[in-house]
Amino acid sequence: MHIVSVLRLPASLEGLAAVYPWLDHAAAACVAADRLPGMQVVLEEAVANIVLHGFPDRAPGAVEIQLCADDDAVLLVIEDDGMVFDPTAAPLRPVAANLAEAVPGGRGLTLIRRFCPSVIYARQDGRNLLTLRFPRDRPDRTA
Amino acid sequence: MQIEVQESVPGVTKIVLSGRIDITGAMAIDGSMTTIARTCRALIIDLSGVEFMASMGLRSLVKCGKAIRGKQGRVVLLSPVHVVAEVIHASGIDDLIPVCLSEAAALEAVTPP
């Protein structure tokens, strides 16, 4: 596994705006074009959670995102020093039966789990560490 | 992020969205969407020019949809591109707001029988 690119940004809306163009550029060499939009959705949601909820009672800290790759998978590793938040343990919002019962927001975690098959969370040295693993297509192994 | 409002046929409003509906994009359209939802009862939200949508975009759509359904109106989504359609389907929004693939189908869906 090698590091393809690293992005450091403030945990703010301005910082979040840098995420999409960074991944678009950094992933060009190691992610299939049809897989990139799903990765973009997952990364947007994961970083948005940190920006919107990670620093409720103090000035926003920093977020570091690593894009890593090997022959089998592409990884996005997101590290932040915000409050403890484990997106793998948080409950998903139930699907509403109709518009009248639907709550407008709260579908970010659903999108993360739908578009990323492997989400691993750890709290390490006072920091959140979220590892999003996207397996590569290996048609040679499924033949 | 751009938002354009048209009268599709008399009595039917069409919102044409284009660009990226991430958090910033959703913030940019949310106020206009709320105002439009308040003033119409038949709404087509054209998503064909939207290249990316995340959960805050879904939030705007549901909020708008609820306001229109609340007054027995009708709302549909029109022609999302593949990646946006996947986000809509993955979140179950297509069970709440119908997705139409042509303007004719959208017009029929928002017109009371």
Short mmCIF file of C-alpha atoms in Angstrom, two decimals:
data_model
loop_
_atom_site.label_atom_id
_atom_site.label_comp_id
_atom_site.label_asym_id
_atom_site.label_seq_id
_atom_site.Cartn_x
_atom_site.Cartn_y
_atom_site.Cartn_z
CA MET A 1 0.00 0.00 0.00
CA HIS A 2 1.50 3.35 -0.95
CA ILE A 3 0.35 6.91 -0.33
CA VAL A 4 -0.85 8.55 -3.53
CA SER A 5 -1.70 11.97 -2.11
CA VAL A 6 -2.34 13.78 1.18
CA LEU A 7 -4.69 16.72 1.78
CA ARG A 8 -4.70 18.79 4.96
CA LEU A 9 -7.53 21.23 5.46
CA PRO A 10 -9.29 23.21 8.17
CA ALA A 11 -12.50 21.61 9.46
CA SER A 12 -14.64 24.32 7.89
CA LEU A 13 -16.93 24.72 4.89
CA GLU A 14 -14.08 26.44 3.05
CA GLY A 15 -11.87 23.43 3.78
CA LEU A 16 -14.59 21.01 2.65
CA ALA A 17 -14.77 22.80 -0.70
CA ALA A 18 -11.21 21.64 -1.43
CA VAL A 19 -12.05 17.94 -1.04
CA TYR A 20 -13.86 17.27 -4.33
CA PRO A 21 -11.27 18.82 -6.67
CA TRP A 22 -8.43 17.18 -4.71
CA LEU A 23 -9.90 13.67 -5.05
CA ASP A 24 -10.84 14.30 -8.67
CA HIS A 25 -7.20 15.05 -9.42
CA ALA A 26 -5.47 12.65 -7.02
CA ALA A 27 -7.58 9.61 -7.91
CA ALA A 28 -7.25 10.00 -11.67
CA ALA A 29 -4.29 7.62 -11.81
CA CYS A 30 -5.57 4.89 -9.46
CA VAL A 31 -9.39 4.84 -9.52
CA ALA A 32 -11.59 3.64 -12.40
CA ALA A 33 -13.70 6.49 -13.77
CA ASP A 34 -16.97 4.71 -12.94
CA ARG A 35 -15.91 4.22 -9.29
CA LEU A 36 -14.86 7.81 -8.63
CA PRO A 37 -18.36 9.36 -8.19
CA GLY A 38 -19.20 6.89 -5.39
CA MET A 39 -15.91 7.67 -3.66
CA GLN A 40 -16.63 11.38 -3.98
CA VAL A 41 -20.00 10.94 -2.26
CA VAL A 42 -18.48 8.92 0.61
CA LEU A 43 -15.63 11.38 1.16
CA GLU A 44 -17.94 14.40 1.02
CA GLU A 45 -20.26 12.86 3.64
CA ALA A 46 -17.45 11.74 5.95
CA VAL A 47 -15.68 15.12 5.93
CA ALA A 48 -19.00 17.01 6.15
CA ASN A 49 -19.77 15.12 9.38
CA ILE A 50 -16.48 16.29 10.87
CA VAL A 51 -16.96 19.88 9.71
CA LEU A 52 -20.58 20.13 10.89
CA HIS A 53 -20.43 18.11 14.12
CA GLY A 54 -16.83 17.52 15.14
CA PHE A 55 -16.15 20.82 16.88
CA PRO A 56 -19.34 21.97 18.64
CA ASP A 57 -17.61 23.76 21.52
CA ARG A 58 -14.27 24.99 20.21
CA ALA A 59 -12.56 26.43 17.17
CA PRO A 60 -12.42 23.98 14.25
CA GLY A 61 -9.28 21.88 14.12
CA ALA A 62 -7.66 20.20 11.17
CA VAL A 63 -8.54 17.25 8.95
CA GLU A 64 -6.00 15.12 7.11
CA ILE A 65 -7.02 12.86 4.25
CA GLN A 66 -4.73 10.26 2.71
CA LEU A 67 -5.41 8.51 -0.56
CA CYS A 68 -3.59 5.16 -0.62
CA ALA A 69 -3.56 2.38 -3.19
CA ASP A 70 -2.25 -1.08 -3.93
CA ASP A 71 -3.23 -3.78 -6.42
CA ASP A 72 -6.29 -4.86 -4.44
CA ALA A 73 -7.85 -1.70 -3.09
CA VAL A 74 -7.93 2.06 -2.85
CA LEU A 75 -8.13 3.55 0.65
CA LEU A 76 -9.23 6.93 1.96
CA VAL A 77 -7.94 7.48 5.48
CA ILE A 78 -9.45 10.48 7.28
CA GLU A 79 -7.98 11.76 10.54
CA ASP A 80 -9.31 14.58 12.72
CA ASP A 81 -8.99 15.87 16.27
CA GLY A 82 -12.68 16.60 16.79
CA MET A 83 -15.01 14.99 19.31
CA VAL A 84 -15.35 11.20 19.34
CA PHE A 85 -17.60 10.06 16.51
CA ASP A 86 -17.85 6.50 15.24
CA PRO A 87 -19.89 6.51 12.02
CA THR A 88 -19.88 2.69 11.97
CA ALA A 89 -21.78 2.58 15.29
CA ALA A 90 -24.23 5.42 14.67
CA PRO A 91 -27.79 4.29 13.85
CA LEU A 92 -29.07 4.82 10.31
CA ARG A 93 -32.18 6.91 9.84
CA PRO A 94 -35.12 4.58 9.07
CA VAL A 95 -36.63 4.90 5.61
CA ALA A 96 -39.89 6.86 5.80
CA ALA A 97 -43.09 5.38 4.35
CA ASN A 98 -44.09 8.64 2.68
CA LEU A 99 -43.17 12.31 2.31
CA ALA A 100 -45.42 13.40 5.18
CA GLU A 101 -43.45 11.22 7.60
CA ALA A 102 -40.02 11.86 6.07
CA VAL A 103 -37.44 13.92 7.93
CA PRO A 104 -35.48 16.17 5.52
CA GLY A 105 -31.89 15.49 6.61
CA GLY A 106 -29.74 12.73 8.06
CA ARG A 107 -28.97 10.49 5.09
CA GLY A 108 -25.19 10.94 5.02
CA LEU A 109 -24.33 7.75 6.91
CA THR A 110 -26.68 5.75 4.68
CA LEU A 111 -24.77 7.01 1.64
CA ILE A 112 -21.37 6.20 3.21
CA ARG A 113 -22.41 2.60 3.94
CA ARG A 114 -24.09 2.18 0.56
CA PHE A 115 -21.12 3.36 -1.49
CA CYS A 116 -18.25 2.01 0.63
CA PRO A 117 -18.19 -1.72 1.40
CA SER A 118 -15.65 -1.43 4.22
CA VAL A 119 -15.68 1.37 6.81
CA ILE A 120 -13.35 1.00 9.81
CA TYR A 121 -13.23 3.41 12.74
CA ALA A 122 -10.60 3.79 15.45
CA ARG A 123 -9.91 6.36 18.16
CA GLN A 124 -6.17 6.79 18.39
CA ASP A 125 -4.21 9.27 20.52
CA GLY A 126 -7.25 11.50 20.91
CA ARG A 127 -7.99 11.49 17.20
CA ASN A 128 -10.70 9.94 15.01
CA LEU A 129 -9.29 7.65 12.34
CA LEU A 130 -11.70 6.56 9.63
CA THR A 131 -10.53 4.10 6.99
CA LEU A 132 -12.70 3.76 3.89
CA ARG A 133 -11.66 0.80 1.74
CA PHE A 134 -12.76 0.44 -1.88
CA PRO A 135 -11.80 -2.89 -3.47
CA ARG A 136 -10.58 -2.72 -7.04
CA ASP A 137 -12.36 -4.69 -9.73
CA ARG A 138 -10.33 -7.82 -10.44
CA PRO A 139 -12.06 -9.42 -13.43
CA ASP A 140 -9.10 -11.79 -13.87
CA ARG A 141 -9.95 -13.43 -10.51
CA THR A 142 -13.65 -13.81 -11.10
CA ALA A 143 -13.35 -15.46 -14.51
CA MET B 1 -24.63 25.89 -8.56
CA GLN B 2 -27.39 27.44 -10.63
CA ILE B 3 -31.15 27.49 -10.21
CA GLU B 4 -33.57 28.58 -12.89
CA VAL B 5 -37.34 28.73 -12.54
CA GLN B 6 -39.65 28.26 -15.51
CA GLU B 7 -43.35 27.75 -16.07
CA SER B 8 -43.41 24.41 -17.88
CA VAL B 9 -47.06 24.66 -18.89
CA PRO B 10 -49.67 26.87 -17.19
CA GLY B 11 -49.94 25.77 -13.56
CA VAL B 12 -46.79 23.65 -13.58
CA THR B 13 -43.52 25.12 -12.30
CA LYS B 14 -40.15 23.70 -13.31
CA ILE B 15 -36.95 24.25 -11.37
CA VAL B 16 -33.84 23.57 -13.45
CA LEU B 17 -30.82 22.87 -11.25
CA SER B 18 -27.28 22.61 -12.51
CA GLY B 19 -23.86 22.16 -10.96
CA ARG B 20 -22.89 20.36 -7.75
CA ILE B 21 -25.35 20.03 -4.86
CA ASP B 22 -22.87 19.53 -2.04
CA ILE B 23 -23.25 21.46 1.24
CA THR B 24 -22.40 24.80 -0.33
CA GLY B 25 -24.59 24.07 -3.36
CA ALA B 26 -27.49 23.02 -1.13
CA MET B 27 -27.15 26.22 0.92
CA ALA B 28 -27.22 28.25 -2.29
CA ILE B 29 -30.51 26.75 -3.54
CA ASP B 30 -32.32 26.04 -0.27
CA GLY B 31 -33.91 29.48 0.17
CA SER B 32 -35.18 29.66 -3.42
CA MET B 33 -36.49 26.09 -3.27
CA THR B 34 -38.43 26.88 -0.09
CA THR B 35 -39.94 30.02 -1.63
CA ILE B 36 -40.95 28.16 -4.80
CA ALA B 37 -42.44 25.27 -2.81
CA ARG B 38 -44.57 27.78 -0.95
CA THR B 39 -46.00 29.27 -4.14
CA CYS B 40 -46.77 26.29 -6.37
CA ARG B 41 -48.70 23.02 -6.25
CA ALA B 42 -47.28 21.22 -9.27
CA LEU B 43 -43.48 21.12 -9.45
CA ILE B 44 -40.93 19.43 -11.70
CA ILE B 45 -37.35 19.49 -10.38
CA ASP B 46 -35.08 19.01 -13.41
CA LEU B 47 -31.83 17.38 -12.24
CA SER B 48 -30.33 16.63 -15.66
CA GLY B 49 -27.69 19.33 -15.23
CA VAL B 50 -26.66 18.25 -11.72
CA GLU B 51 -23.33 16.42 -11.85
CA PHE B 52 -23.03 15.56 -8.13
CA MET B 53 -25.38 15.38 -5.18
CA ALA B 54 -24.71 14.56 -1.54
CA SER B 55 -27.03 14.24 1.48
CA MET B 56 -27.54 17.99 1.94
CA GLY B 57 -28.96 18.07 -1.58
CA LEU B 58 -31.35 15.25 -0.69
CA ARG B 59 -32.37 17.28 2.35
CA SER B 60 -33.34 20.24 0.13
CA LEU B 61 -35.37 17.96 -2.17
CA VAL B 62 -37.24 16.31 0.72
CA LYS B 63 -37.92 19.65 2.40
CA CYS B 64 -39.34 21.05 -0.84
CA GLY B 65 -41.32 17.85 -1.49
CA LYS B 66 -42.86 17.90 1.99
CA ALA B 67 -43.99 21.51 1.61
CA ILE B 68 -45.79 20.70 -1.66
CA ARG B 69 -47.30 17.41 -0.49
CA GLY B 70 -48.47 19.23 2.65
CA LYS B 71 -50.91 21.19 0.51
CA GLN B 72 -51.91 18.15 -1.61
CA GLY B 73 -49.66 19.23 -4.46
CA ARG B 74 -47.45 17.04 -6.66
CA VAL B 75 -43.70 17.02 -7.16
CA VAL B 76 -41.38 14.88 -9.31
CA LEU B 77 -37.67 14.66 -10.07
CA LEU B 78 -36.69 14.73 -13.75
CA SER B 79 -33.80 12.95 -15.49
CA PRO B 80 -30.99 12.68 -12.92
CA VAL B 81 -27.63 11.58 -14.38
CA HIS B 82 -26.41 8.11 -13.34
CA VAL B 83 -24.41 9.05 -10.23
CA VAL B 84 -27.16 11.34 -8.92
CA ALA B 85 -29.79 8.67 -9.62
CA GLU B 86 -27.70 6.21 -7.57
CA VAL B 87 -27.61 8.62 -4.61
CA ILE B 88 -31.38 9.17 -4.86
CA HIS B 89 -32.02 5.42 -5.00
CA ALA B 90 -29.52 4.49 -2.25
CA SER B 91 -31.19 6.89 0.15
CA GLY B 92 -34.72 5.75 -0.69
CA ILE B 93 -35.78 9.21 -1.87
CA ASP B 94 -37.21 7.70 -5.06
CA ASP B 95 -39.83 5.98 -2.87
CA LEU B 96 -40.90 9.40 -1.59
CA ILE B 97 -40.65 11.55 -4.72
CA PRO B 98 -41.19 9.90 -8.13
CA VAL B 99 -38.31 10.04 -10.63
CA CYS B 100 -39.37 10.62 -14.26
CA LEU B 101 -37.15 10.12 -17.26
CA SER B 102 -38.93 12.41 -19.72
CA GLU B 103 -40.60 15.80 -19.56
CA ALA B 104 -43.85 14.26 -20.85
CA ALA B 105 -43.88 11.67 -18.05
CA ALA B 106 -43.08 14.39 -15.50
CA LEU B 107 -45.94 16.60 -16.74
CA GLU B 108 -48.35 13.69 -16.58
CA ALA B 109 -47.22 12.82 -13.05
CA VAL B 110 -47.79 16.31 -11.66
CA THR B 111 -51.12 16.87 -13.44
CA PRO B 112 -54.14 15.77 -11.39
CA PRO B 113 -56.33 13.17 -13.16
#
